[in-house]
Tab-separated table of C-alpha atoms and ligand atoms in Angstrom:
chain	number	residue	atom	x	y	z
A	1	UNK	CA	-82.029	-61.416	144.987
A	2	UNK	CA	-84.788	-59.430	147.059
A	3	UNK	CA	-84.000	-57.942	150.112
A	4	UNK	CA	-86.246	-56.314	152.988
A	5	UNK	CA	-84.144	-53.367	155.130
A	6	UNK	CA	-85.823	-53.026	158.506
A	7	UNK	CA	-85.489	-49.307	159.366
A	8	UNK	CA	-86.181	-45.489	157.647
A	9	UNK	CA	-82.637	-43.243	158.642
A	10	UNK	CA	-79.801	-42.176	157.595
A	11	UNK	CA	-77.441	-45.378	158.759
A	12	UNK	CA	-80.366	-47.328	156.427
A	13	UNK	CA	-80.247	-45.264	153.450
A	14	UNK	CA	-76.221	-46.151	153.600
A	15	UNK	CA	-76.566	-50.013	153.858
A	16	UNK	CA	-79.421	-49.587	151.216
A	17	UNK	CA	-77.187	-48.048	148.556
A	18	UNK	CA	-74.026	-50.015	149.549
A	19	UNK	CA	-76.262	-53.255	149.184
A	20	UNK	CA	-77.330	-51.650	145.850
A	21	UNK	CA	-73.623	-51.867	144.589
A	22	UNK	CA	-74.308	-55.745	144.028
A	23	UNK	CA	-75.447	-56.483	140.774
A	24	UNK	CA	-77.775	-59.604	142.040
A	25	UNK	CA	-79.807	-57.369	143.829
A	26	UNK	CA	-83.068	-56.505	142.185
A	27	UNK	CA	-85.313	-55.511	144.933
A	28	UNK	CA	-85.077	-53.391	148.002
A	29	UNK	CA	-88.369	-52.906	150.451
A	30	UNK	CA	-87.527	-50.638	153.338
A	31	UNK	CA	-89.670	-50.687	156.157
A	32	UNK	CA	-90.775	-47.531	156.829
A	33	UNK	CA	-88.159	-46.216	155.089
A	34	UNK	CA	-88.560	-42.388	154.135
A	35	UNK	CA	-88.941	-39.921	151.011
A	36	UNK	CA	-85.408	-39.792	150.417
A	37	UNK	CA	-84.705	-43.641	150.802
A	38	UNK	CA	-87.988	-44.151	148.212
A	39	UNK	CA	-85.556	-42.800	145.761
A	40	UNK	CA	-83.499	-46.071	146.131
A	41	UNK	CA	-85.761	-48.596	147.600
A	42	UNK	CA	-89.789	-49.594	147.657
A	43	UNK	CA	-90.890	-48.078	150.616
A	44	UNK	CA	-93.786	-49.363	152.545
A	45	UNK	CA	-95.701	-47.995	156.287
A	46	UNK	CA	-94.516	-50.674	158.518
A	47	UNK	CA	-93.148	-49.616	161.694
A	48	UNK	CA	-89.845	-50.477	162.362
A	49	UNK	CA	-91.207	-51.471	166.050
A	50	UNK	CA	-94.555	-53.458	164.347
A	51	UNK	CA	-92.659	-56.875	163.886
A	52	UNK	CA	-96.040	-58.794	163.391
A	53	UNK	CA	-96.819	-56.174	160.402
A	54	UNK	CA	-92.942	-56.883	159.390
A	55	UNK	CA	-93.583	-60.482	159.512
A	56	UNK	CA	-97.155	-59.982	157.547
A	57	UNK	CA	-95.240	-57.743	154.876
A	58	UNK	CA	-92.126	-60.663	154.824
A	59	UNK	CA	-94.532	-63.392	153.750
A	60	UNK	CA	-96.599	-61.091	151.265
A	61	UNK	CA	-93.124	-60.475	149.438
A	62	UNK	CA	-90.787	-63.626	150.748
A	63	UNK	CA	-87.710	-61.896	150.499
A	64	UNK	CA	-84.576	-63.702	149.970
A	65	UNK	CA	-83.032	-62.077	152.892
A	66	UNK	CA	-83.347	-59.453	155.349
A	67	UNK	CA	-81.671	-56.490	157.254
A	68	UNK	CA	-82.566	-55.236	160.565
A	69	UNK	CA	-81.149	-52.328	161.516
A	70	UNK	CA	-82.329	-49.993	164.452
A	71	UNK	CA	-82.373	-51.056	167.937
A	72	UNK	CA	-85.886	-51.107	168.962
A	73	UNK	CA	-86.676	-54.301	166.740
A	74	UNK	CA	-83.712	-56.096	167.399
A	75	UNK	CA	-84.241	-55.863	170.937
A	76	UNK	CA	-88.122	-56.822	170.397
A	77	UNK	CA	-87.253	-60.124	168.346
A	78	UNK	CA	-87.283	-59.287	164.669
A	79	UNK	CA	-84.479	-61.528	163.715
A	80	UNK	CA	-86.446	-64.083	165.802
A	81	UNK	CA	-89.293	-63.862	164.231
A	82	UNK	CA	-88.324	-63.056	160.539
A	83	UNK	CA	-86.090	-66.237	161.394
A	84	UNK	CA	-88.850	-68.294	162.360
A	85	UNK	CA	-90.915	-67.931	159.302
A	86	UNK	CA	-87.551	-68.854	157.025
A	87	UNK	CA	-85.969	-65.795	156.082
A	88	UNK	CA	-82.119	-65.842	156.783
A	89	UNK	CA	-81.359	-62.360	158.117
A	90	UNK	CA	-78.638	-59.935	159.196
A	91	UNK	CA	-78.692	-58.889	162.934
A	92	UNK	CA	-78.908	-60.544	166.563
A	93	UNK	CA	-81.228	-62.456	167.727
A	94	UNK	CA	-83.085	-60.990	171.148
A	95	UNK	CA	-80.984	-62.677	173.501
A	96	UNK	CA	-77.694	-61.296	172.471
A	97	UNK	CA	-79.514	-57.828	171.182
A	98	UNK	CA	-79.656	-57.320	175.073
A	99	UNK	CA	-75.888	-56.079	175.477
A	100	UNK	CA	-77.271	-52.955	174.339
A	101	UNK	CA	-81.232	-53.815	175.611
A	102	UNK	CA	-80.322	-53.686	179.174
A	103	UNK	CA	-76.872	-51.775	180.306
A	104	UNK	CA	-77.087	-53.901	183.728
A	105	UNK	CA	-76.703	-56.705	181.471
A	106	UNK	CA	-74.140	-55.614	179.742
A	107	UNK	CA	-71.792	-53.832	182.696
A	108	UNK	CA	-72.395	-57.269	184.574
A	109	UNK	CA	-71.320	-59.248	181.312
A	110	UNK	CA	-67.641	-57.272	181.340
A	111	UNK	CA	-67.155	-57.652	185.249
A	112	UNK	CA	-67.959	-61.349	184.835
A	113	UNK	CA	-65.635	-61.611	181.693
A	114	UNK	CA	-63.174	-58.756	182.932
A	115	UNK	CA	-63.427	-56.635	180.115
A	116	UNK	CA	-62.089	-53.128	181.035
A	117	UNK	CA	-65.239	-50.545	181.623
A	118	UNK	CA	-66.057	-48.158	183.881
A	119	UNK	CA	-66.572	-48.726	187.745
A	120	UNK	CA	-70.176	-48.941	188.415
A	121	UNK	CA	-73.051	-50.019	190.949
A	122	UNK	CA	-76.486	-50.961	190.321
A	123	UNK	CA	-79.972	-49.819	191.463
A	124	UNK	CA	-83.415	-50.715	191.449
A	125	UNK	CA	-84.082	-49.161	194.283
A	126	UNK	CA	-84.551	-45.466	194.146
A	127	UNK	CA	-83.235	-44.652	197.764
A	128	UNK	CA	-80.374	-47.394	197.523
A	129	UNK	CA	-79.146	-45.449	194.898
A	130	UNK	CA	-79.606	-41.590	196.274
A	131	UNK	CA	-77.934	-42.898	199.494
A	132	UNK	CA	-75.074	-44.564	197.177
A	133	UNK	CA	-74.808	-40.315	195.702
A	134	UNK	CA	-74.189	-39.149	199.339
A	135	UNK	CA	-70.317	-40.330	198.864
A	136	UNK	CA	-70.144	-41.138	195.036
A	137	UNK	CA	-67.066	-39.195	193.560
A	138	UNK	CA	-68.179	-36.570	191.327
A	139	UNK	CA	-68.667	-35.989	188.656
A	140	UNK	CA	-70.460	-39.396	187.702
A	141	UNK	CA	-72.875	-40.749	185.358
A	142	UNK	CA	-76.664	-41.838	185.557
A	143	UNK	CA	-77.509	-44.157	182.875
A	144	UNK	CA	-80.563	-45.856	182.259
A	145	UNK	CA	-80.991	-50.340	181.892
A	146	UNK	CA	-83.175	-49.974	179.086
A	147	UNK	CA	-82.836	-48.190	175.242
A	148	UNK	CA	-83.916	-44.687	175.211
A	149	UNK	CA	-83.256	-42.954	172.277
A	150	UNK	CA	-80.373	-42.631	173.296
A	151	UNK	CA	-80.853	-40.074	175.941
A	152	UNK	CA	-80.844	-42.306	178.789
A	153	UNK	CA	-76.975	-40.908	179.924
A	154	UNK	CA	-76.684	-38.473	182.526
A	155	UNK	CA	-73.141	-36.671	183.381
A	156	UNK	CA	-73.659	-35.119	186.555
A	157	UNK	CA	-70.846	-32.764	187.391
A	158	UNK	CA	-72.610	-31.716	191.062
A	159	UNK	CA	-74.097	-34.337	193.670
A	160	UNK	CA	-77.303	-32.489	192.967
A	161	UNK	CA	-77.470	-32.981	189.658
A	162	UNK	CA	-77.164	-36.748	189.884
A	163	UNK	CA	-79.474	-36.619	192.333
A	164	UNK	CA	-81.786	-35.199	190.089
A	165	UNK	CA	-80.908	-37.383	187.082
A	166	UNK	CA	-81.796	-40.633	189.525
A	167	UNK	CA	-85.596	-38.769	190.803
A	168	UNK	CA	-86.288	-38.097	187.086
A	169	UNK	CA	-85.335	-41.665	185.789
A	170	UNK	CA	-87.033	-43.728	188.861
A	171	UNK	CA	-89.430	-41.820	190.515
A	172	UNK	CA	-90.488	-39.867	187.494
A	173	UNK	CA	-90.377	-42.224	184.865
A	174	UNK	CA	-89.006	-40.255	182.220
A	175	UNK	CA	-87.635	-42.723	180.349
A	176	UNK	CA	-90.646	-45.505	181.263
A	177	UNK	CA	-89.717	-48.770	182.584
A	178	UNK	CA	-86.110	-48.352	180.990
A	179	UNK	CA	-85.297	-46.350	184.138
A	180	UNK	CA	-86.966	-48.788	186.719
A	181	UNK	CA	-83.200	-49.830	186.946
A	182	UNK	CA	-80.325	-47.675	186.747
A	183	UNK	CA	-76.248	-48.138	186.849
A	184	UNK	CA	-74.101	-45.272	188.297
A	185	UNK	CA	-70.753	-45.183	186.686
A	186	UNK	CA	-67.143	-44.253	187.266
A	187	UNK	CA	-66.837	-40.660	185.149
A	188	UNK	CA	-64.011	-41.514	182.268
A	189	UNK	CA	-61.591	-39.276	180.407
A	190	UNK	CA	-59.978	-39.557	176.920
A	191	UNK	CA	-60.761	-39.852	173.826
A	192	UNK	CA	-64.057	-41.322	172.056
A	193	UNK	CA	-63.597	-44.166	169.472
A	194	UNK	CA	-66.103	-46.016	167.263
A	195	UNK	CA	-65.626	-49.526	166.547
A	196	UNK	CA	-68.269	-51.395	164.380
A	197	UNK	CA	-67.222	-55.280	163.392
A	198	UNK	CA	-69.220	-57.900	161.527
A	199	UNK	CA	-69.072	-61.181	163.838
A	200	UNK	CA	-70.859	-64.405	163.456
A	201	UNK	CA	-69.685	-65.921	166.698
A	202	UNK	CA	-66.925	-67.197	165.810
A	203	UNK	CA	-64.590	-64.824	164.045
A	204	UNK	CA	-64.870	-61.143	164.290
A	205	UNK	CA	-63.808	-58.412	161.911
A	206	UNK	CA	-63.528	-54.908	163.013
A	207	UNK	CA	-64.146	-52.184	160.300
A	208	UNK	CA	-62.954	-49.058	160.166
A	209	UNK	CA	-62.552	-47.110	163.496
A	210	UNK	CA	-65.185	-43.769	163.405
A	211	UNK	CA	-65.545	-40.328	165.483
A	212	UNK	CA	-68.759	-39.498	166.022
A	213	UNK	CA	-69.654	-36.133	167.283
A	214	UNK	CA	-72.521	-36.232	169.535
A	215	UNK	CA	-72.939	-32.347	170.997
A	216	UNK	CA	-75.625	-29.536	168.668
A	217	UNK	CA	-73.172	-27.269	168.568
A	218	UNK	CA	-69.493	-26.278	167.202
A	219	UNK	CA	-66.342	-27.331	169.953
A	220	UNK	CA	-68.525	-30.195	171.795
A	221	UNK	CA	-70.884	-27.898	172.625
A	222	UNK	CA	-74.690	-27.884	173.514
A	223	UNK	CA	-77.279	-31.365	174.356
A	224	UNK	CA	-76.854	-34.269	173.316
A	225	UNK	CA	-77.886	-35.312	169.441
A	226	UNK	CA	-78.346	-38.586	167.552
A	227	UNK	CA	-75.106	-37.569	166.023
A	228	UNK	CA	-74.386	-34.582	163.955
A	229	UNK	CA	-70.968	-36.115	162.092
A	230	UNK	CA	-68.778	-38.623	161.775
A	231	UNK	CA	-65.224	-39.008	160.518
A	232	UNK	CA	-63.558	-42.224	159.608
A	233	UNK	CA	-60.673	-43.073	160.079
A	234	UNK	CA	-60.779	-42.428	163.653
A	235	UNK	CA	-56.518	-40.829	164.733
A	236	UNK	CA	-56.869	-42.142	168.088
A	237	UNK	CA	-57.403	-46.078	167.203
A	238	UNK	CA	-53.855	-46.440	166.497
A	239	UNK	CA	-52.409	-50.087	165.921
A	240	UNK	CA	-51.512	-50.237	169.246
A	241	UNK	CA	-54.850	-48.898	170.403
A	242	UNK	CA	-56.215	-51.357	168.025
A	243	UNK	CA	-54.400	-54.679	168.844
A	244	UNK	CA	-55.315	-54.125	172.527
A	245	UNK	CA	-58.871	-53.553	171.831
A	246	UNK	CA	-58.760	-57.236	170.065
A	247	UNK	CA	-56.925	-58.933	172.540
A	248	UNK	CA	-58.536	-57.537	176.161
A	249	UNK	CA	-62.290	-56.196	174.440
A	250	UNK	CA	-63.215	-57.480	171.048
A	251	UNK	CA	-62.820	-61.408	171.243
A	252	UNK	CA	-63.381	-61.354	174.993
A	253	UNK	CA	-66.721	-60.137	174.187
A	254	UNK	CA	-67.762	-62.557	171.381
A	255	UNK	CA	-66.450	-65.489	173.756
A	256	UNK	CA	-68.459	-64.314	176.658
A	257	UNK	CA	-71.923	-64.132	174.692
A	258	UNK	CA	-70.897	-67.479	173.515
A	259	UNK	CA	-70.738	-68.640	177.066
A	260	UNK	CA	-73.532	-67.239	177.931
A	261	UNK	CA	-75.519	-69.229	175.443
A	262	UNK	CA	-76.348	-65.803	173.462
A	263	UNK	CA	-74.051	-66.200	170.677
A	264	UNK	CA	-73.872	-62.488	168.984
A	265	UNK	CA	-74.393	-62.571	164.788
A	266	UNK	CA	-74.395	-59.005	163.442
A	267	UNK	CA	-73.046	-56.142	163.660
A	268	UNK	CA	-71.469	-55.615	167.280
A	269	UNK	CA	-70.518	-51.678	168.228
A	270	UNK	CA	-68.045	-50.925	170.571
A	271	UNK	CA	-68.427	-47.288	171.895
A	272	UNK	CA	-64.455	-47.170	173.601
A	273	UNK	CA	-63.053	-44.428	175.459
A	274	UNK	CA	-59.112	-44.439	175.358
A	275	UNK	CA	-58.004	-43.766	178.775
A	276	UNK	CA	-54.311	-43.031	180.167
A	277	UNK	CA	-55.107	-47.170	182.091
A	278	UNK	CA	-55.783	-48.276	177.772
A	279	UNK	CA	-59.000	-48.659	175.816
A	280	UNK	CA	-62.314	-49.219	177.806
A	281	UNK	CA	-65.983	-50.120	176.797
A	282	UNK	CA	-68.594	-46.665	177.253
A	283	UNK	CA	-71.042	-48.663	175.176
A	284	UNK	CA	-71.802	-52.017	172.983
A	285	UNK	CA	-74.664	-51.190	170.315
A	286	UNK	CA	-76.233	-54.169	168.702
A	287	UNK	CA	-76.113	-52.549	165.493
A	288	UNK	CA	-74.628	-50.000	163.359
A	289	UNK	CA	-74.005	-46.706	164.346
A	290	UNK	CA	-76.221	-43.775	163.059
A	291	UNK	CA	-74.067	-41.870	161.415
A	292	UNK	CA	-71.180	-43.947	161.825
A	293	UNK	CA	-72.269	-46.089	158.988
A	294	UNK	CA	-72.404	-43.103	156.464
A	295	UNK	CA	-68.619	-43.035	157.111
A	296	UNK	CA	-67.647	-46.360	157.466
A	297	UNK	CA	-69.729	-48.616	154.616
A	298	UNK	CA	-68.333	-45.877	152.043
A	299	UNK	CA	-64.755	-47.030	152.834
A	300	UNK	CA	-65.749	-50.769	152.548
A	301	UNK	CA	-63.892	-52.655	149.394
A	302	UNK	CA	-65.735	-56.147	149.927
A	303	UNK	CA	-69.240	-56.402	148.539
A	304	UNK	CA	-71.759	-55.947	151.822
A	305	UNK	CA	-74.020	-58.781	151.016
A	306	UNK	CA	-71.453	-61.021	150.663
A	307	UNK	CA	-70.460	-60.663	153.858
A	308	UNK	CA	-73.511	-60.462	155.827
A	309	UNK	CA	-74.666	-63.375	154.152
A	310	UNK	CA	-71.390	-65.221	155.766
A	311	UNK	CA	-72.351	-63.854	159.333
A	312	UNK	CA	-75.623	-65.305	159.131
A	313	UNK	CA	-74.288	-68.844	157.842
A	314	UNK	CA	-71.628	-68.502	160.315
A	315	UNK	CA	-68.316	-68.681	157.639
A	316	UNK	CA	-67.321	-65.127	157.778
A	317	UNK	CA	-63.741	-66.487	158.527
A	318	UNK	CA	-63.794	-67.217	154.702
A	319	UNK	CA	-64.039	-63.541	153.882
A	320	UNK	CA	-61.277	-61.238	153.280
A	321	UNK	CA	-62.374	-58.204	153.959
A	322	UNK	CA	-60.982	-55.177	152.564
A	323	UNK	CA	-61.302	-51.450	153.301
A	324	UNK	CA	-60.304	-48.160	151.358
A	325	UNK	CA	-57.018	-46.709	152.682
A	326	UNK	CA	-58.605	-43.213	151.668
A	327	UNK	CA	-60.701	-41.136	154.790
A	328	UNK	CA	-64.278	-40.157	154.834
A	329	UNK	CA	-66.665	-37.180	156.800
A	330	UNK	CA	-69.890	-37.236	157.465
A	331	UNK	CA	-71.768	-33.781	157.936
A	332	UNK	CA	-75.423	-34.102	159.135
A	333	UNK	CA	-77.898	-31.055	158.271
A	334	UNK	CA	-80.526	-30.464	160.611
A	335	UNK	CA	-83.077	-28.720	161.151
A	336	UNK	CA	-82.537	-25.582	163.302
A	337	UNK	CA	-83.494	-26.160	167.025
A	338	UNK	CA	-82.736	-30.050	167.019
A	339	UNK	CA	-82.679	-32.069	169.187
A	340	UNK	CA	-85.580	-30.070	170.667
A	341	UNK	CA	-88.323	-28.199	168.787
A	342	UNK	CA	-87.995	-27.723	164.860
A	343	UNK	CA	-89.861	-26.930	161.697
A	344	UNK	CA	-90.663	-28.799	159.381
A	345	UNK	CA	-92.143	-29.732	155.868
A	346	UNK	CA	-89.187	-27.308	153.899
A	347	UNK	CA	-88.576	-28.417	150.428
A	348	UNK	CA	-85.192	-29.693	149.987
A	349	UNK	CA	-83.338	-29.252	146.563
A	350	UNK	CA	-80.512	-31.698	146.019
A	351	UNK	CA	-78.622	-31.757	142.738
A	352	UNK	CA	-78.097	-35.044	141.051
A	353	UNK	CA	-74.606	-35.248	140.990
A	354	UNK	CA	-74.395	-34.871	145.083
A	355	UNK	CA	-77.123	-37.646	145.430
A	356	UNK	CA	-74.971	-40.805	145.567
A	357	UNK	CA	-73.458	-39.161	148.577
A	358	UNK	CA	-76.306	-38.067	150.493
A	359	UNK	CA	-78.027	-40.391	153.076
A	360	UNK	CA	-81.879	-39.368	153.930
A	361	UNK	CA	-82.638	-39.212	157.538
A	362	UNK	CA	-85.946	-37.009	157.846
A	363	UNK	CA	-87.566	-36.442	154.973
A	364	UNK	CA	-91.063	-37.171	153.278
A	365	UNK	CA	-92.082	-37.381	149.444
A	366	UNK	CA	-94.788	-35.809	148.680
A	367	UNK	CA	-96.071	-35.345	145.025
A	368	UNK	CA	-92.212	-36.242	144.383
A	369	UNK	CA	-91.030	-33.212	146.392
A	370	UNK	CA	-88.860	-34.085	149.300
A	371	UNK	CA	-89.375	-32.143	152.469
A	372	UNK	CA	-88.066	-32.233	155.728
A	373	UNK	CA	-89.967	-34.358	158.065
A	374	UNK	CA	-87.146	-34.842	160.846
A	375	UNK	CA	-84.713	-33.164	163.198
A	376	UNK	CA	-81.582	-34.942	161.961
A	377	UNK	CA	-82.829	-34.251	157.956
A	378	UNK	CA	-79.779	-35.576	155.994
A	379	UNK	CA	-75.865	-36.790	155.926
A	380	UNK	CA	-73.270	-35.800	153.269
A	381	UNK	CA	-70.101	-38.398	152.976
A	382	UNK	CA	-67.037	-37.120	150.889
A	383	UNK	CA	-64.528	-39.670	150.440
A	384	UNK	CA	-60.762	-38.860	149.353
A	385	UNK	CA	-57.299	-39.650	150.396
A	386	UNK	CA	-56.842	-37.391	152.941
A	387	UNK	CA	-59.121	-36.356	156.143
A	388	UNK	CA	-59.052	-32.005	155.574
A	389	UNK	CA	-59.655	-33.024	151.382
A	390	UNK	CA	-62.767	-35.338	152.651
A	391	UNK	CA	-64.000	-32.861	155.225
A	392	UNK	CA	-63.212	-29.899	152.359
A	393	UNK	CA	-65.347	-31.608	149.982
A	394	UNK	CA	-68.198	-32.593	152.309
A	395	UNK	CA	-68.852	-28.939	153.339
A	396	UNK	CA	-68.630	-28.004	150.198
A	397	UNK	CA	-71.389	-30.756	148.542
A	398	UNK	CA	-73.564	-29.647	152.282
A	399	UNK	CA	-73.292	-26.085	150.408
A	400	UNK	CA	-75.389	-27.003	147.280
A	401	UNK	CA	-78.269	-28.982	149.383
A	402	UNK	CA	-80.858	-26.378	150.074
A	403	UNK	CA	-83.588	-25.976	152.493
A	404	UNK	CA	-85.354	-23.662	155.075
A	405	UNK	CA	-83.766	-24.065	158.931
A	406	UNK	CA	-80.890	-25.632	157.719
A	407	UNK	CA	-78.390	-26.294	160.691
A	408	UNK	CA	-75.172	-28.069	160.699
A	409	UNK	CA	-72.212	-28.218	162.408
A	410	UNK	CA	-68.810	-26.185	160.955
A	411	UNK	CA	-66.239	-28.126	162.574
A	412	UNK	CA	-66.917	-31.895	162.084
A	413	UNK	CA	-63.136	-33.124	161.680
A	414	UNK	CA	-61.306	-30.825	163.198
A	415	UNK	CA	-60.678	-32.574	166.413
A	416	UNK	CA	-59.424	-35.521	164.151
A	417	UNK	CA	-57.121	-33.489	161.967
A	418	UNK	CA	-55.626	-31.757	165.414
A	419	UNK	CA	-55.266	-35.533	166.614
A	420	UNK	CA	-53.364	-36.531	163.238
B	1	LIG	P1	-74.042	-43.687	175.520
B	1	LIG	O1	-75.486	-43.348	175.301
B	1	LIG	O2	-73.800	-44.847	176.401
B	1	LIG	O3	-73.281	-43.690	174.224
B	1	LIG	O4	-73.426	-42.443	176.259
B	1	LIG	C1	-73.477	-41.177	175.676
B	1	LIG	C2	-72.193	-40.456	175.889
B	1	LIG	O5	-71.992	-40.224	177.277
B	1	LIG	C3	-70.959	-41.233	175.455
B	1	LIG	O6	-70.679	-41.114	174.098
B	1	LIG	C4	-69.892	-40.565	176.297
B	1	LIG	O7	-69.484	-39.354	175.712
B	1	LIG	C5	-70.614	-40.234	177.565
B	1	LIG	N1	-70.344	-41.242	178.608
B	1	LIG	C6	-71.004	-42.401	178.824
B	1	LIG	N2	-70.461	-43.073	179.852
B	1	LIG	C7	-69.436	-42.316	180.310
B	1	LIG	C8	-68.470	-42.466	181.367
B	1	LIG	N3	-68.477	-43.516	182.173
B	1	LIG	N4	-67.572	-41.482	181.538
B	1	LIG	C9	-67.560	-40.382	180.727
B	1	LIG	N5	-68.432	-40.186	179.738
B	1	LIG	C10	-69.361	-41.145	179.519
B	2	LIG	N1	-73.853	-42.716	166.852
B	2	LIG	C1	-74.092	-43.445	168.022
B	2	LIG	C2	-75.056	-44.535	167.901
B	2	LIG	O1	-75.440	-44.958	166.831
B	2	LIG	O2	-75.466	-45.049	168.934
């Protein structure tokens, strides 16, 4: 069994090495891939966004099957189009990638279906929406239709400052034609809750609930990063929390794609914020979560392949899927100054025993010395039976991975273990 993985991070490293845990599997191309994931997989330079050079590089190899993982492509098509020339794959097709493609889409989708989310209006009309600011309760939030690294969210806490957020997004296309429309959103409080679930339409599966921790610096502090930890599982998405979520989010969403005639086969996200009125949708990603994933596919029992292979033939209902009842953390090193300017090209020394548990997000081989190439550089996942053991033994494998400008947060987990 030969398998291509569409992406070169962190999240793909960890479906890389949790495929790799099926004996059937022989080959692994990543595409890009990076100088830590080489170490695992063959790597080859194919854009994640080129989908006509994935396509070329599918029919060169004919891979039994194929992952996509990052946004960008799934959003473009590549399902589509790895689809179309016979290769059964894991991940939406562009139609139903759009619930996180376009957030108009998506906030429209959950009125329509009434799926609890935040109040909102939408805009493509710069002076529509600066008028809408004059009386908007404050604080409120700016966010951007299209994908944008992930920086398209704005929390304004002054009328000026959303002002500003709007002029930068439609007037000064900061974010290109992702901004040409915007939604302005009720401001929500309460806790933050990852949900990833395999779905093939018809059933869906939840895995384990995640905390991300999305702020540079120690006590939610700082901008906005791709992530900088993650702890599974997440105290907040109690049973309760949980059954909820199924009954007024989770299948409410699946049947709504279905009605729309964009039946969703993948890996759905569900970015929730638990507020005193019960659990709402933030988000939906069309994918896994970055690093959510290094947490999460750890703590997964049931062999991956298996069952993405049942969410692309549309049986997953026939899989019993099982999780670890042990907890995992997730501490990302960075390189000092992320998420804005950084060095880089440090050699990184990691010894072997700590390598099954590190997930490469930035780095390059060269002359089989790995240096950093990225802002977000690496993850660490620890795995034991309780949270402060997992987040103990994380910090302390983090402690033996060398390199210059290492940064990393102290206190990944500590807002869990409070919660617990
Ligand atoms: P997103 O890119 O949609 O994940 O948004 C980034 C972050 O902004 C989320 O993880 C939340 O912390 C925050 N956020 C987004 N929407 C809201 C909202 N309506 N109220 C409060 N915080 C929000
Ligand atoms: N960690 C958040 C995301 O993957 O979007």
């Amino acid at each position: 069994m030969n398998i291509l993985v569409v992406g070169g991070g962190g999240r793909e490293h960890a479906i890389i090495k949790k495929l790799r845990e099926n004996s059937a599997v022989e080959k692994i191309w990543a595409l890009p891939g990076n100088g830590g994931i080489a170490r695992d997989a063959e790597c080859a330079a194919v854009k994640a966004t080129d989908i006509e050079g994935i396509v070329d590089f599918a029919k060169q190899v004919k891979p039994d099957y194929a992952v996509v993982a990052p946004d960008d492509p799934l959003v473009m098509g590549c399902v589509d189009a790895l689809t179309n020339i016979g290769i059964p794959c894991f991940g939406p097709e562009a139609k139903a990638a759009v619930i996180e493609g376009s957030k108009v889409f998506s906030k429209n989708l959950m009125k329509k279906y009434g799926i609890p989310t935040a109040r909102y209006q939408t805009f493509d009309n710069m002076d529509d929406a600066l008028y809408y600011l004059e009386s908007a309760p404050i604080p409120t939030v700016i966010k951007a239709d299209g994908l944008a690294l992930g920086k398209g969210v704005i929390i304004a806490e002054t009328r000026e400052a959303a002002k500003d957020a709007v002029t930068e997004m439609m007037a000064d296309h900061k974010f290109g034609a992702s901004g040409d429309r915007i939604v302005i959103e009720e401001f929500l409080e309460g806790p933050e809750v990852s949900v990833l679930s395999f779905t093939d339409g018809k059933t869906i599966v939840p895995m384990i609930s995640s905390m991300d921790h999305k702020r540079a610096g120690d006590g939610d502090t700082g901008l906005n990063t791709g992530g900088m930890g993650t702890v599974a599982p997440n105290p907040y998405y109690n049973d309760e929390v949980a059954a909820r979520c199924m009954e007024e989010i989770f299948l409410p969403t699946v049947r709504a794609m279905n009605e729309e005639g964009r039946t969703f086969k993948g890996c759905l996200y569900f970015g929730l914020m638990i507020t005193k009125d019960g659990p709402k949708v933030i988000e939906y990603n069309c994918r896994f979560g970055d690093p959510e994933t290094q947490v999460v596919l750890p703590l997964l029992e049931t062999d991956l392949l298996t069952i993405m292979q049942a969410v692309t033939e549309e049986r997953l209902g026939e899989i019993d899927v099982k999780w670890s009842d042990e907890s995992a953390c997730c501490v990302i090193a960075a390189s000092d100054g992320y998420p804005l300017s950084y060095e880089k090209g440090y050699e990184i020394s990691i010894p072997d025993g700590i390598w099954p548990y590190v997930y490469v997000a930035g780095a390059a081989d060269e002359d089989g010395k790995l240096l950093t190439s990225g802002g977000r550089v690496l993850g660490v996942t620890a795995v034991r039976p309780t949270l402060s053991e997992a987040i103990e033994a994380s910090y302390d494998m983090l402690d033996e991975i060398e390199f210059a400008n290492k940064y990393y947060r102290a206190d990944i987990g500590q807002r869990a273990l409070k919660a617990l």
